[in-house]
XYZ file of C-alpha atoms in Angstrom:
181
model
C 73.546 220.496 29.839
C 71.549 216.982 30.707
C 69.436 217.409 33.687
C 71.171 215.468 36.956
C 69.473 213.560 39.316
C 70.379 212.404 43.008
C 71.445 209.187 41.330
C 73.956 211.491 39.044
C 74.883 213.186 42.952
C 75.925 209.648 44.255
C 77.301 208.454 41.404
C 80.241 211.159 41.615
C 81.103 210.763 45.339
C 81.582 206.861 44.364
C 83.758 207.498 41.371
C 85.554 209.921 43.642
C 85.834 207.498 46.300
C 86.135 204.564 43.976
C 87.166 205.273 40.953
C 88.645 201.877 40.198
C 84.836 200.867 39.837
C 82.516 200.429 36.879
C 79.717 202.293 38.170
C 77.015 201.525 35.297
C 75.340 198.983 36.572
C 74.476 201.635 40.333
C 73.410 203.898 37.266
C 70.316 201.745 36.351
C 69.833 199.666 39.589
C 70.294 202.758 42.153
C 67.093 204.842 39.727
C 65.165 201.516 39.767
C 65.250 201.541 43.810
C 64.147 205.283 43.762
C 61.553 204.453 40.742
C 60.313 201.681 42.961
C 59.981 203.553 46.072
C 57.862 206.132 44.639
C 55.829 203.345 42.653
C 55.430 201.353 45.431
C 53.604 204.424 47.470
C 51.149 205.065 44.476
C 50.304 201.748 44.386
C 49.678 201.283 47.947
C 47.529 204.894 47.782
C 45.725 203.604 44.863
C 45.221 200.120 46.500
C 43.948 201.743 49.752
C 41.911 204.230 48.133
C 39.890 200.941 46.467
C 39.694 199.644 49.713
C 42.378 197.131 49.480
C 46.095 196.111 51.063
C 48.567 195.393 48.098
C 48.710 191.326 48.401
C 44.720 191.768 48.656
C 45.106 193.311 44.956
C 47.829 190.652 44.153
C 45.537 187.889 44.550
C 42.250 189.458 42.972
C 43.933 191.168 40.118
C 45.419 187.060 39.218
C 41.718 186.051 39.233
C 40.005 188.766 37.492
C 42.818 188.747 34.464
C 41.957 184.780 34.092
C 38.866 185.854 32.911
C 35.168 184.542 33.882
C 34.171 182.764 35.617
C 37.664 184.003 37.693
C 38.443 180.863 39.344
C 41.818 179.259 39.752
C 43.624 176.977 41.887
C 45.347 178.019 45.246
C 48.566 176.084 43.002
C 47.995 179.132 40.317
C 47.639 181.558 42.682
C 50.540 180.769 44.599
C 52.785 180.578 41.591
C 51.724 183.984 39.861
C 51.895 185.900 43.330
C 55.077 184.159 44.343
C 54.737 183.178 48.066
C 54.489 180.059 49.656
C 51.597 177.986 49.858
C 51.043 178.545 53.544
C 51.068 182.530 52.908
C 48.162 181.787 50.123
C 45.874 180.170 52.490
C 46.341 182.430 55.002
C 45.557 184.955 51.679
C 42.246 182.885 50.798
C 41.014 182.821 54.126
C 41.226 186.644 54.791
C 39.828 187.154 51.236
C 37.171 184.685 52.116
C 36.306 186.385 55.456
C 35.908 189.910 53.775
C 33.649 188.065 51.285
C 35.931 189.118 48.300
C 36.532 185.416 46.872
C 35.262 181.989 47.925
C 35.990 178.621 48.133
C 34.778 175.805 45.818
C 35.029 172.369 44.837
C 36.881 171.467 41.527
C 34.316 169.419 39.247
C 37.405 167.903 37.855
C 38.917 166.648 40.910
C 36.570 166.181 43.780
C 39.935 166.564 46.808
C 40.576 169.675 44.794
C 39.536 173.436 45.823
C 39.103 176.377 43.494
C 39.330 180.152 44.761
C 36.249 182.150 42.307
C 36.450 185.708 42.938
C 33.014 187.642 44.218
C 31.204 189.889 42.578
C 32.591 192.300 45.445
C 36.172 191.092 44.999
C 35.984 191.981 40.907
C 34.114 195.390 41.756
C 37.295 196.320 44.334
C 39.662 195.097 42.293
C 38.094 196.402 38.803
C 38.563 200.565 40.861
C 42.276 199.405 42.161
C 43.284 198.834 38.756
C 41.335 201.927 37.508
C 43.561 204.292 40.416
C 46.494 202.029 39.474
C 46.977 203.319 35.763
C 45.947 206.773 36.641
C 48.254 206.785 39.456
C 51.084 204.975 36.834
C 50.214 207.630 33.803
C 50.853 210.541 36.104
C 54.007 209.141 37.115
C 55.592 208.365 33.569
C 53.946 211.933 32.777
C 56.759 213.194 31.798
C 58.508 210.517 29.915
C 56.731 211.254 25.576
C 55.226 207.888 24.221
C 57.946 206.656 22.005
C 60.469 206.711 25.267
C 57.900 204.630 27.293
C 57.820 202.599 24.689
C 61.583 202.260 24.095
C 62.067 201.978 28.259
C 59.329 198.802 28.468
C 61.627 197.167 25.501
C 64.802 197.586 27.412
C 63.279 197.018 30.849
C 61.649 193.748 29.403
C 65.585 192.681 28.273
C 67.061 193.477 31.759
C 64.260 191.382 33.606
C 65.076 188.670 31.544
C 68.574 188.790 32.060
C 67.910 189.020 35.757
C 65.306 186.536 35.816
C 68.088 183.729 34.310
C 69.194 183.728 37.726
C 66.240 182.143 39.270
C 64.441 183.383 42.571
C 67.382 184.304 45.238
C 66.833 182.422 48.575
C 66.971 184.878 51.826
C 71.251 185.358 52.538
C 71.715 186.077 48.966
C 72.359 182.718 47.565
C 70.786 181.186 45.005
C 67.475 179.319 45.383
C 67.108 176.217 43.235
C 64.760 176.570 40.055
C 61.129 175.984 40.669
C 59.647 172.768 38.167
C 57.354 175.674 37.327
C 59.959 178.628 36.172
């Protein structure tokens, strides 16, 4: 007999309540939510362990994967983080106040600023992603190599066929396509 879940427990009081539903799509979505919960408290223990919030992380981790010198524009950072522009400099200037990135001019375009990650900043964010995928690999634990494997291909087709719909505006409805996505 396949091993049940609490997802498996809602499942049948829907189909009891509603069986004139196709419940597949609560079958993936509903474990997702539950997934995410308890990824989202790993990360934040992992984060906070490193000395960081989550959005802290967010912004560092976009610098330190661009590579040295880790600099990019507040435009970058903004679109790889997803928030608004006005979120990102309040970002920056906490960032900039702990001393974990700082602010330059860009050689190529003397009205333009560039955020360069500190030594300090790469050194926090470097542990964070160190707890991250310890914290991650004890979580998919029990899942054998060739399933993780299989689950990133098929999670990778989902997000795509979620992300055709664009970013959803607050209220549900769609939010027009960024030029950018």
């Amino acid at each position: 007999m396949k091993q049940q879940d609490e997802v498996d427990r809602i499942l049948g009081e829907w189909q009891s309540a509603r069986p004139d539903l196709d419940l597949a799509p609560l079958a993936v979505f509903s474990r997702m939510t539950r997934i995410t919960k308890h990824l989202d408290r790993a990360r934040a223990h992992a984060f906070e362990r490193s000395g960081l919030a989550s959005w802290e992380f967010d912004v560092l981790a976009v610098l330190r994967r661009s590579g040295a010198p880790y600099r990019q524009s507040p435009k970058l950072l903004v679109q790889h983080t997803m928030v608004s522009s006005g979120t990102m400099t309040n970002r920056i200037d906490r960032l900039e106040e702990r001393g974990l990135v700082r602010r330059l001019t860009d050689p190529n375009d003397g009205r333009g600023v560039l955020v360069e990650m500190t030594a300090q900043g790469q050194t926090l964010v470097d542990a964070a992603m160190t707890r991250l995928s310890d914290a991650e690999e004890q979580l998919l634990g029990g899942v054998p190599r060739a399933e993780r494997d299989r689950l990133a291909t098929l999670l990778r087709r989902l997000a795509l066929s979620v992300d055709r719909f664009g970013p959803i505006a607050a209220g549900g409805a769609e939010a027009p396509e960024s030029p950018a996505g």
